Coordinates of C-alpha atoms and ligand atoms in Angstrom, one line a residue:
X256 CA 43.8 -40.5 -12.7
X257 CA 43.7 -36.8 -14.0
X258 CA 46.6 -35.3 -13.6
X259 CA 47.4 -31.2 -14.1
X260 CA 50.5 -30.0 -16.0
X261 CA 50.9 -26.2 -15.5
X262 CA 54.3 -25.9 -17.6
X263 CA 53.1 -24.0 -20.2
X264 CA 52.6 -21.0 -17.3
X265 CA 56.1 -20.9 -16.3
X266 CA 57.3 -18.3 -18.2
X267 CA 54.5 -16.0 -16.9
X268 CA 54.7 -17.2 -13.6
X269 CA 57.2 -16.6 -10.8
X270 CA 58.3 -19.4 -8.6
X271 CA 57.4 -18.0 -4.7
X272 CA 54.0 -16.5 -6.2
X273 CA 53.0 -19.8 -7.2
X274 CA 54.0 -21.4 -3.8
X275 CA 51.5 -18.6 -2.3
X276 CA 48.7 -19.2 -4.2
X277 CA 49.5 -23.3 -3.7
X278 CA 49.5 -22.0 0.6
X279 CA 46.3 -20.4 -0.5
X280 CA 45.1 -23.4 -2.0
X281 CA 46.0 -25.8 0.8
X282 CA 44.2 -23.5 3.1
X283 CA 40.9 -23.7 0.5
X284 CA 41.0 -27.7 1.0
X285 CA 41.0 -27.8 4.6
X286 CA 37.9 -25.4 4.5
X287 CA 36.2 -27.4 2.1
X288 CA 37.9 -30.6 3.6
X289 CA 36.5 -29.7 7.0
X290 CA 33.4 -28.2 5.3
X291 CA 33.6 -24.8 7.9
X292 CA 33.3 -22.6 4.1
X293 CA 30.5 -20.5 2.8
X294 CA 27.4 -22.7 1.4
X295 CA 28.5 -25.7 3.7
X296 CA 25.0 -27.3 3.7
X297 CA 25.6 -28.1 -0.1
X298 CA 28.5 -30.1 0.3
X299 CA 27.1 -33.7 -0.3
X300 CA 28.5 -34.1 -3.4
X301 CA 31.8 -34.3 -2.0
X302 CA 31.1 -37.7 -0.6
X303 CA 28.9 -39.1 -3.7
X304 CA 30.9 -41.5 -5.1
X305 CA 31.1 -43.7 -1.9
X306 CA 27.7 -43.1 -1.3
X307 CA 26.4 -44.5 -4.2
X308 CA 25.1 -47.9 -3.6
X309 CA 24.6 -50.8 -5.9
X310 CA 20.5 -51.0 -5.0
X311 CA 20.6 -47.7 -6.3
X312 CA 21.8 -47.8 -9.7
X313 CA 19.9 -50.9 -10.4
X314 CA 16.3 -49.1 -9.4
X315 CA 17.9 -47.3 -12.6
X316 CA 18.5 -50.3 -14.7
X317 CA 14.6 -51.6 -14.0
X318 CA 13.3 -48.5 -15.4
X319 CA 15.9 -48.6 -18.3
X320 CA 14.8 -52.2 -18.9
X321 CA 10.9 -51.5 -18.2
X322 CA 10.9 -48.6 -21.0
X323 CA 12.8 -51.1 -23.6
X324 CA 10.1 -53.8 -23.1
X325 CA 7.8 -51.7 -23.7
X326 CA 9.4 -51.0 -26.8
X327 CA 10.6 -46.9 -25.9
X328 CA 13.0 -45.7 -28.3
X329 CA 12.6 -42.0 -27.5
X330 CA 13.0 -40.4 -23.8
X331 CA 12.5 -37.1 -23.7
X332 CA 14.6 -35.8 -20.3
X333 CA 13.7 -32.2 -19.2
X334 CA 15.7 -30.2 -17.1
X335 CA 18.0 -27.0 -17.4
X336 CA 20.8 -25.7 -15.8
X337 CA 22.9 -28.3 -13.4
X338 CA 19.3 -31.2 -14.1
X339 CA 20.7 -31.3 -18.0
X340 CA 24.1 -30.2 -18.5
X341 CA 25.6 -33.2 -16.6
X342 CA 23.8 -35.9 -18.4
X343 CA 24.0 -34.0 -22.0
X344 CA 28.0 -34.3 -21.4
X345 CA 28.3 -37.8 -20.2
X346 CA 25.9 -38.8 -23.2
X347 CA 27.3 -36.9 -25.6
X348 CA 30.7 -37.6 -24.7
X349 CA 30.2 -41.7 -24.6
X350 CA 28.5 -41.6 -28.1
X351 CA 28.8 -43.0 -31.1
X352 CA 29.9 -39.3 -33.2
X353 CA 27.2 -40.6 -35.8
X354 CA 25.0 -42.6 -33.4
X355 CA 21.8 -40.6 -35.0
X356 CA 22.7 -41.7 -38.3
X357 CA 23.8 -45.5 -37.9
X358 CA 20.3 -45.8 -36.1
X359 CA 21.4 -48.3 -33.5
X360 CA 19.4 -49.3 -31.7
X361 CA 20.8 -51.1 -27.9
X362 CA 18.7 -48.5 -26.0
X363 CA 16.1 -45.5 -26.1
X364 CA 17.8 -42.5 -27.9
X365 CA 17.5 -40.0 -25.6
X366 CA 16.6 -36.2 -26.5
X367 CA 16.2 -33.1 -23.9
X368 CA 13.9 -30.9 -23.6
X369 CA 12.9 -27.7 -20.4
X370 CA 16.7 -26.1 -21.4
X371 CA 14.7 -23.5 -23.3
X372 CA 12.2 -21.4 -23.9
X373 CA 11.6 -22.1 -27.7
X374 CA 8.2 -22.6 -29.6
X375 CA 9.4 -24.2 -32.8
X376 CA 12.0 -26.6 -30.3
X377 CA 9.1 -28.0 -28.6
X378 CA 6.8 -28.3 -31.8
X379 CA 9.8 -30.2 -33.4
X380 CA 10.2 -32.4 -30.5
X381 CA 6.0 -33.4 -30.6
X382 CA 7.2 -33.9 -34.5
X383 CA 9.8 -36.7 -33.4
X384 CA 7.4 -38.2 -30.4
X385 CA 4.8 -38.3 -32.8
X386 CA 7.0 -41.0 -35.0
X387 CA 8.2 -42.9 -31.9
X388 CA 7.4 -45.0 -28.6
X389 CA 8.2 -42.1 -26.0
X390 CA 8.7 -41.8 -22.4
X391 CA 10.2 -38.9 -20.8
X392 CA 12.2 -38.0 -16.8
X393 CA 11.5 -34.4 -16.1
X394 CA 14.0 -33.4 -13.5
X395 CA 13.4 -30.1 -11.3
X396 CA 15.5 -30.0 -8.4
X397 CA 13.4 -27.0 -6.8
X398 CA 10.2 -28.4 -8.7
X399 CA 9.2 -24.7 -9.7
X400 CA 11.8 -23.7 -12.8
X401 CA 9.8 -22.6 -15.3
X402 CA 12.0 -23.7 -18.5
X403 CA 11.2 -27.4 -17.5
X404 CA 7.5 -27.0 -16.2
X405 CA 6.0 -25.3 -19.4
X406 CA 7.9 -28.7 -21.3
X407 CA 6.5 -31.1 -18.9
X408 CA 2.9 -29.4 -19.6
X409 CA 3.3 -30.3 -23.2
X410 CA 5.1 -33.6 -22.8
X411 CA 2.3 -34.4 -20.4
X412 CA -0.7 -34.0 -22.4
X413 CA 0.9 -35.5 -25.4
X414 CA 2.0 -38.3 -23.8
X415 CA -1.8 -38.6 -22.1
X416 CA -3.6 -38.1 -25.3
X417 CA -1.6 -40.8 -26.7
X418 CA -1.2 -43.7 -24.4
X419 CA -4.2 -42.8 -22.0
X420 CA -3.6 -41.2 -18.1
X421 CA -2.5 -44.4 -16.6
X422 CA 0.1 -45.6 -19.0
X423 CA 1.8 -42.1 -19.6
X424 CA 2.1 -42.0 -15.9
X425 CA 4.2 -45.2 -16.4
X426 CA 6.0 -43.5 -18.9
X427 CA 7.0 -40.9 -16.4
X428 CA 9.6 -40.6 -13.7
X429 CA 10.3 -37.5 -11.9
X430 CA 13.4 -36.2 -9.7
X431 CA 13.0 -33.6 -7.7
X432 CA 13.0 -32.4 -3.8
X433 CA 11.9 -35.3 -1.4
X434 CA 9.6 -32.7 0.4
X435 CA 8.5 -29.4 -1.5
X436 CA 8.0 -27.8 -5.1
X437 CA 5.4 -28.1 -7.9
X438 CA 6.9 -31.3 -9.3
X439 CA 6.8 -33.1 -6.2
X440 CA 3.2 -32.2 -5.8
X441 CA 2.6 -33.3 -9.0
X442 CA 4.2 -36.4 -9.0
X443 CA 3.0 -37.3 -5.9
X444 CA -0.7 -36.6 -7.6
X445 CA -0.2 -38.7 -10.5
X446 CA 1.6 -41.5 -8.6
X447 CA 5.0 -41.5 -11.0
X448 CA 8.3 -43.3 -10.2
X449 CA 10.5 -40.4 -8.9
X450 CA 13.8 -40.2 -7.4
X451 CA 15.3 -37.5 -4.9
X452 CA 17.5 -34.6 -5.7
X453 CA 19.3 -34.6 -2.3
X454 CA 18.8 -31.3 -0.6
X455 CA 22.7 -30.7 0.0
X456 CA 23.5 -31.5 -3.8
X457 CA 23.7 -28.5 -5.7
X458 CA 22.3 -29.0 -9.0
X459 CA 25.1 -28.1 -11.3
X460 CA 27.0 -30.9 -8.6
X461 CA 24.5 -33.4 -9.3
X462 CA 25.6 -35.1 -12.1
X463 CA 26.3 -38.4 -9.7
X464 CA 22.8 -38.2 -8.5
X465 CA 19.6 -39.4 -10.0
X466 CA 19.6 -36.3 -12.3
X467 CA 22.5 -37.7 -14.3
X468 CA 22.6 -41.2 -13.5
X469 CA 19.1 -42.1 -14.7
X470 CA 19.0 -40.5 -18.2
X471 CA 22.6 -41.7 -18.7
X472 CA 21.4 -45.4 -17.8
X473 CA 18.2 -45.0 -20.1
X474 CA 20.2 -43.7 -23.2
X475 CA 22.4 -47.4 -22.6
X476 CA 25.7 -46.0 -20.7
X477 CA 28.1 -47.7 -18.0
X478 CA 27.2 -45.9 -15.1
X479 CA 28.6 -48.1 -12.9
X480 CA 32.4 -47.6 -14.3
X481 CA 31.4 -43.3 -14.2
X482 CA 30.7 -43.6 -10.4
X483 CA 34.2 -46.0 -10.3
X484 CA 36.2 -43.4 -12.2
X485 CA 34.7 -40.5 -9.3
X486 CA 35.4 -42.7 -6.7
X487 CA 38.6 -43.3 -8.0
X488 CA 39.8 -39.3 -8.3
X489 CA 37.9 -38.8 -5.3
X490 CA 40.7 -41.4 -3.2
X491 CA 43.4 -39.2 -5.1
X492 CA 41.8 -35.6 -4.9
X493 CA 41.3 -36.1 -1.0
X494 CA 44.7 -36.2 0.2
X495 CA 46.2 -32.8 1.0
X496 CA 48.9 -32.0 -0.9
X497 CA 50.5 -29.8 -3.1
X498 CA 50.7 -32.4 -6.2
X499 CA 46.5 -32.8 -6.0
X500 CA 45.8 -32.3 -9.1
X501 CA 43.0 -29.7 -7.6
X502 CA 45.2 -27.7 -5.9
X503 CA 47.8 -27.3 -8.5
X504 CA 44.8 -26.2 -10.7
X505 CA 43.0 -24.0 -8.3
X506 CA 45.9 -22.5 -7.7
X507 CA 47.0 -21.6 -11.2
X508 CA 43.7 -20.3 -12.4
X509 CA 43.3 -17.9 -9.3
X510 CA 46.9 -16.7 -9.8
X511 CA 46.9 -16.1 -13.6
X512 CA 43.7 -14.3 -12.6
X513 CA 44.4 -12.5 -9.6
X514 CA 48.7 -11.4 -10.6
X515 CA 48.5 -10.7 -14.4
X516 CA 45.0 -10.0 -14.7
X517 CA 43.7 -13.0 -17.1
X518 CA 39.9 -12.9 -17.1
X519 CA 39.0 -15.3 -18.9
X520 CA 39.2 -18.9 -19.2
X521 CA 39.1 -21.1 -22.2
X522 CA 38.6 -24.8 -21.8
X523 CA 40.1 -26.0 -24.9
X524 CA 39.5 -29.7 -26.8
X525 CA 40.6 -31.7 -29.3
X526 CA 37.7 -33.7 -29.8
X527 CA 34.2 -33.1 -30.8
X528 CA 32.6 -35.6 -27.8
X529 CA 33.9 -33.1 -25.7
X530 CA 32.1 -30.0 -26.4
X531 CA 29.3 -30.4 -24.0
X532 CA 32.1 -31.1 -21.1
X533 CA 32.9 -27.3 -21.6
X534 CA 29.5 -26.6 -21.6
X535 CA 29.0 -28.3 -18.6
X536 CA 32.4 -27.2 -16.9
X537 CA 31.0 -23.2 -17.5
X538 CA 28.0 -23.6 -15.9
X539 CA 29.9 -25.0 -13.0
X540 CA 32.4 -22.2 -13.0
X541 CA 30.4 -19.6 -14.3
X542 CA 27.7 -20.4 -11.9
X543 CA 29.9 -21.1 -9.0
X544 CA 32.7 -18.3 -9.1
X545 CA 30.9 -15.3 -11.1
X546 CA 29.1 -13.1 -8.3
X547 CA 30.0 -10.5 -6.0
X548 CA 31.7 -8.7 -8.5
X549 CA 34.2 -11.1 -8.8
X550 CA 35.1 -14.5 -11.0
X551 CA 36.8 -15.6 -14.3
X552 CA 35.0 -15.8 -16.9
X553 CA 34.9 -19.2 -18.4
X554 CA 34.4 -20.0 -22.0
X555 CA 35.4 -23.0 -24.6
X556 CA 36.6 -23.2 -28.5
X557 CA 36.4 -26.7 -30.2
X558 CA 39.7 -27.4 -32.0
X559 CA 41.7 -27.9 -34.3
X560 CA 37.9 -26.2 -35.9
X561 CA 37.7 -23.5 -33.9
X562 CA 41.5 -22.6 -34.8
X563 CA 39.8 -21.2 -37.6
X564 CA 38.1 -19.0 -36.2
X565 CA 38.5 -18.0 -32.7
X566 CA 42.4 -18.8 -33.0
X567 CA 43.4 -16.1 -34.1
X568 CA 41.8 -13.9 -31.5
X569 CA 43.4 -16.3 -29.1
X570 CA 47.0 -15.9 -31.0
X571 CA 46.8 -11.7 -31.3
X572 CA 43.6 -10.2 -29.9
X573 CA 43.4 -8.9 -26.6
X574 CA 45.4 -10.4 -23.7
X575 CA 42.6 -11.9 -21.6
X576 CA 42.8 -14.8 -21.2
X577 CA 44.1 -18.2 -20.4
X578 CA 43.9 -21.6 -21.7
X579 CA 42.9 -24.6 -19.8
X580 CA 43.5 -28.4 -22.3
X581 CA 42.0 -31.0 -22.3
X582 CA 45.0 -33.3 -23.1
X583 CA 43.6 -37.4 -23.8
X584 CA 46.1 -39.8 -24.1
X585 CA 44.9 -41.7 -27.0
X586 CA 41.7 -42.2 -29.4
X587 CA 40.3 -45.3 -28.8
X588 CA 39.8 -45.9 -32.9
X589 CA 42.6 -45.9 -35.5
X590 CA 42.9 -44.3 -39.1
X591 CA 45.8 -44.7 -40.1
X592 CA 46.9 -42.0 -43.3
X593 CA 47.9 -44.2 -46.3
X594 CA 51.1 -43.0 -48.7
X595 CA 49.3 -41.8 -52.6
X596 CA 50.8 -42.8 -55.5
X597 CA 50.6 -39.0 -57.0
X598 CA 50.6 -37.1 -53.2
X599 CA 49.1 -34.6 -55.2
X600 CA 47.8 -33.2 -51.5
X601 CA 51.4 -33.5 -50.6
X602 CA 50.9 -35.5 -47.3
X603 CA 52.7 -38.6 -48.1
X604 CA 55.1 -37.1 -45.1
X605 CA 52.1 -38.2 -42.9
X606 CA 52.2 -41.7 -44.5
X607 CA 51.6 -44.5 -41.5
X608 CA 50.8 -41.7 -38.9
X609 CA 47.6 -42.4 -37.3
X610 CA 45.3 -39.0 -37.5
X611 CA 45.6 -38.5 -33.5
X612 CA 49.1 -38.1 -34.1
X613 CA 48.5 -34.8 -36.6
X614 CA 45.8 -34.1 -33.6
X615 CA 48.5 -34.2 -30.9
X616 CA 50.7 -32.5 -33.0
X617 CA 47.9 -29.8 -33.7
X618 CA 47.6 -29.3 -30.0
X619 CA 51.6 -29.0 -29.2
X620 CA 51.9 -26.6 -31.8
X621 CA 48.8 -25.0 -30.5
X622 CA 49.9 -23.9 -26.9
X623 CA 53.6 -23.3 -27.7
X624 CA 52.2 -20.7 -30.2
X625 CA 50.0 -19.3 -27.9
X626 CA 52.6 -19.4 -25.0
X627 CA 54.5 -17.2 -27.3
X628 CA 51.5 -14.8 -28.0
X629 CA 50.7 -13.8 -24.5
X630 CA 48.3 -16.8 -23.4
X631 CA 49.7 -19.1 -20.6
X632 CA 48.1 -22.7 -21.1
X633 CA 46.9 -25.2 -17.9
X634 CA 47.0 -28.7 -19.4
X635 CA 44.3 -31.0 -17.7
X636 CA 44.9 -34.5 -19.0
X637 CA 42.9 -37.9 -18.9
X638 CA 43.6 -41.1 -20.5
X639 CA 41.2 -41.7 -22.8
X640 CA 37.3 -40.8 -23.0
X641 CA 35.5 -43.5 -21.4
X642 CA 33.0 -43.9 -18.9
X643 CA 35.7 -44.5 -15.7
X644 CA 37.4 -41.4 -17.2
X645 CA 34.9 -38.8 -17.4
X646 CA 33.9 -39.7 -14.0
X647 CA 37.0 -38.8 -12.5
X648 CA 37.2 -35.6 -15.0
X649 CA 33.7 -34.4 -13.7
X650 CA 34.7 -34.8 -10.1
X651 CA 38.0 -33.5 -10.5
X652 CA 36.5 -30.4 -11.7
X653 CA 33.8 -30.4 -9.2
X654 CA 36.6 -31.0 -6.3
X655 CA 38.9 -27.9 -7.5
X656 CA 36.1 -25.7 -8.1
X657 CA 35.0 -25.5 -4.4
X658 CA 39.0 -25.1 -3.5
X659 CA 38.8 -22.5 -6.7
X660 CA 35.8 -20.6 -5.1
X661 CA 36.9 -20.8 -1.9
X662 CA 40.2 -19.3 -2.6
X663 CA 38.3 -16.2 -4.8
X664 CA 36.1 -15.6 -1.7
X665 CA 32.6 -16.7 -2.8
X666 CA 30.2 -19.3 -2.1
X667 CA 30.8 -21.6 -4.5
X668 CA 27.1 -23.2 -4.0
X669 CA 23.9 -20.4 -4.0
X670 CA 23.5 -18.8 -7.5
X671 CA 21.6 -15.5 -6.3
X672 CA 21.9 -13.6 -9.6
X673 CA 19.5 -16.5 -11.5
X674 CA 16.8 -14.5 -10.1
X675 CA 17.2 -11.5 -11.5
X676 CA 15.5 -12.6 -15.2
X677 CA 13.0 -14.8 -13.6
X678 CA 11.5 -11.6 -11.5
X679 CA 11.8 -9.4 -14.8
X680 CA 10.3 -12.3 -17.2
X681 CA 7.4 -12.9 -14.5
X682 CA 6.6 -9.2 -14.6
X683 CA 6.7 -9.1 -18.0
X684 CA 4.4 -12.5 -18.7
X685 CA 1.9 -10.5 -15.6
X686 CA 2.6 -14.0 -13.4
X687 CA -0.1 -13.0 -10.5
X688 CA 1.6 -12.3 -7.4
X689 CA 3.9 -9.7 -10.1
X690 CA 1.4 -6.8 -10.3
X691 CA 4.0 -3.8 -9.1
X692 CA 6.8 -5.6 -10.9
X693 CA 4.4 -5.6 -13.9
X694 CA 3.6 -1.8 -13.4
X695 CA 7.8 -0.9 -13.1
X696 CA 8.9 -2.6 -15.4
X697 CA 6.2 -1.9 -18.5
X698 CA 7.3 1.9 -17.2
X699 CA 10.9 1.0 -18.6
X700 CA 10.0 0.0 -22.4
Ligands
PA5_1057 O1 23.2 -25.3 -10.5 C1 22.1 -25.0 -10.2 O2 21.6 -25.1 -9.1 C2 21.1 -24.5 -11.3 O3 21.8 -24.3 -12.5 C3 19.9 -25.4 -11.5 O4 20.4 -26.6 -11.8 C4 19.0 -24.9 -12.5 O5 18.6 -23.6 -12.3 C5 17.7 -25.8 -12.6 O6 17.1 -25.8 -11.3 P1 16.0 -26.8 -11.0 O7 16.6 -28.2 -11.0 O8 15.6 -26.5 -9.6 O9 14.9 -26.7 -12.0

């Protein structure tokens, strides 16, 4: 279970105005509880984890164990936004740190493509299909985002001009909307497996859909104990109370913002697997919270590396922000540091200490030196990094940030200000339909 330690705010923090923001947070639940909130017709995944049925995760298994017949050792998964970041952490996370180089080979590797707009990154990527037995998901919630359509075009031919219409299209499986959108059409056309983004999932909440579940099956990962560890901080995170770990973090983060003015968030880890959890976690915030003029701003630093670097900003620059760790338990491999004859590096001190000791250590020392410079520190913490655990992390964070929104004032679940670069870049790239755009905006350069 994933509990929240808020400790390291009490010396910021006064008693009562904690209590009120906890009141505030209690309030937050029942509206997301009794789903009466803004953006209440994209609340389904809130009850996700129970939904998810056994049937379901092994239609994800066939295609898993259809591609490896085959002999697939490369799936290309497109998607941006909430249809990549959720897989890319789960992977990432669950992986090997040097699974590329130790070539092992227990299922496809899988590779992403659609998160942007870059020549060279889609020339490199034909370079590594070229050399291997390739299938690829293309996932599009809305079916029309045009990051992951212009990678499908060229995954598409490619994988046409290699294996012939009728076998790429059995390399293929789409997700997208049951009803409407390009992808749908398309899919629909060529006859491809697909699965269904449900219409009241959100897409950065749709990590426990097909849009996570699939590419996280395919690259060879438990999916079955990440849906157990949601359902199992979902049982937890729905009771009302003021020691859910939800509330106790929704509230701290909305106070630190709201009463001393922090504006920025920094989701801090200890370990390199968890760097695209941050990624995903400020898309969800970011995305979620940061409209109407309103929202903290969330960002991430990788220690102990990025201690030299951003740390000292942290330690002196200016007062900003806060600190959000993510504390695990214990690594699940052991070096132990042996005693030297000449402890000529002088660390014979450290002699029997296993490294996550000197990491936990690292990380102590870490937030009781920033306590003291200014930067109050939430500590979220999870037992180890496994499949179970990251489930309930993602859900956890997923839970509190619709408690989070809800107690900033904002719909937690449109994302209206997407648009704005979409209209500008359709203008600029003359998309028919964009002519007066076109004209107003060539007038600005
Ligand atoms: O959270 C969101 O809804 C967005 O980040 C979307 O996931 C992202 O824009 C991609 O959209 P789509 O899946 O429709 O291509």
């Amino acid at each position: 279970m994933i509990k929240v330690d808020v400790k390291g705010c009490s010396s910021f923090v006064d008693a009562a105005k904690y209590e009120s923001y906890v009141a505030k947070a209690l309030d937050a639940f029942d509206v997301l509880k009794n789903e009466t909130g803004a953006g209440n017709d994209f609340l389904g995944w809130k009850k996700l984890p129970r939904q998810i049925t056994d049937r379901e995760l092994e239609d994800y298994e066939a295609i898993r164990d259809k591609w490896m017949k085959k002999g697939v050792n490369l799936v290309i998964a497109i998607g941006i936004g909430g249809s990549y970041l959720g897989a890319k952490c789960v992977m990432e996370a669950l992986s090997h740190n040097f699974a590329k180089q130790l070539k092992r080979k227990d299922a496809p590797e899988v590779v992403f493509a659609g998160n942007n707009l870059s020549e060279e990154y889609l020339a490199e990527l034909m370079d590594l299909a070229a050399e291997r037995n390739t299938a690829c998901i293309v996932i599009s919630k809305s079916g029309t985002t045009t990051e992951p359509a212009v990678a499908f075009r060229v995954v598409k031919q490619y994988l046409e001009s290699k294996y012939g219409k009728q076998e790429a299209a059995d390399r293929i499986v789409a997700i997208t909307d049951a009803k409407k959108g390009a992808l749908k059409t398309l899919s629909t056309q060529e006859n491809y497996v697909s699965f269904v983004v449900p219409d009241n999932v959100g897409g950065r909440f749709s990590v426990l859909t097909p849009v996570g579940l699939l590419p996280i099956c395919v690259a060879g990962f438990d999916i079955r104990a990440l849906v157990a560890g949601a359902l199992d901080a979902m049982k937890g995170l729905e009771i009302k109370s003021e020691n859910n770990p939800a509330i106790i973090y929704a509230a701290m983060r909305n106070l630190l913002h709201s009463e001393l003015g922090k504006s920025t968030e920094i989701l801090v880890n200890y370990n390199p697997k968890l760097t695209y959890v941050a990624e995903w976690w400020k898309q969800l915030y970011g995305e979620s919270e940061g409209k109407d003029g309103k929202g903290i701003y969330p960002a991430s630093v990788n220690n102990t590396a990025d201690l030299h670097s951003m740390g000292q900003f942290i330690q002196e620059g200016s007062r900003i922000m806060f600190e959000t760790v993510l504390h695990v338990d214990r690594a699940q491999r052991s070096v132990v540091i042996e005693a030297d004859d000449q402890n000529l590096d002088q660390l014979n001190f450290l002699s029997g200490k296993h490294v996550e000791h000197c990491n936990h250590m690292a990380e102590l020392g870490t937030q009781l030196a920033h306590i003291d410079g200014g930067v109050p520190q939430i500590a979220v913490n999870m037992e180890v990094v496994d499949a179970f655990n990251l489930g309930g992390l993602l859900y956890f964070f997923e839970f509190a940030c619709g408690i989070s929104a809800y107690i900033l004032g904002v719909n937690p679940f449109n994302q209206p200000g997407v648009e704005a670069y979409k209209k500008n870049m359709f203008a600029l790239l003359e998309k028919p339909g964009y002519e007066e755009a076109t004209k107003a905006i060539r007038e600005r350069l």
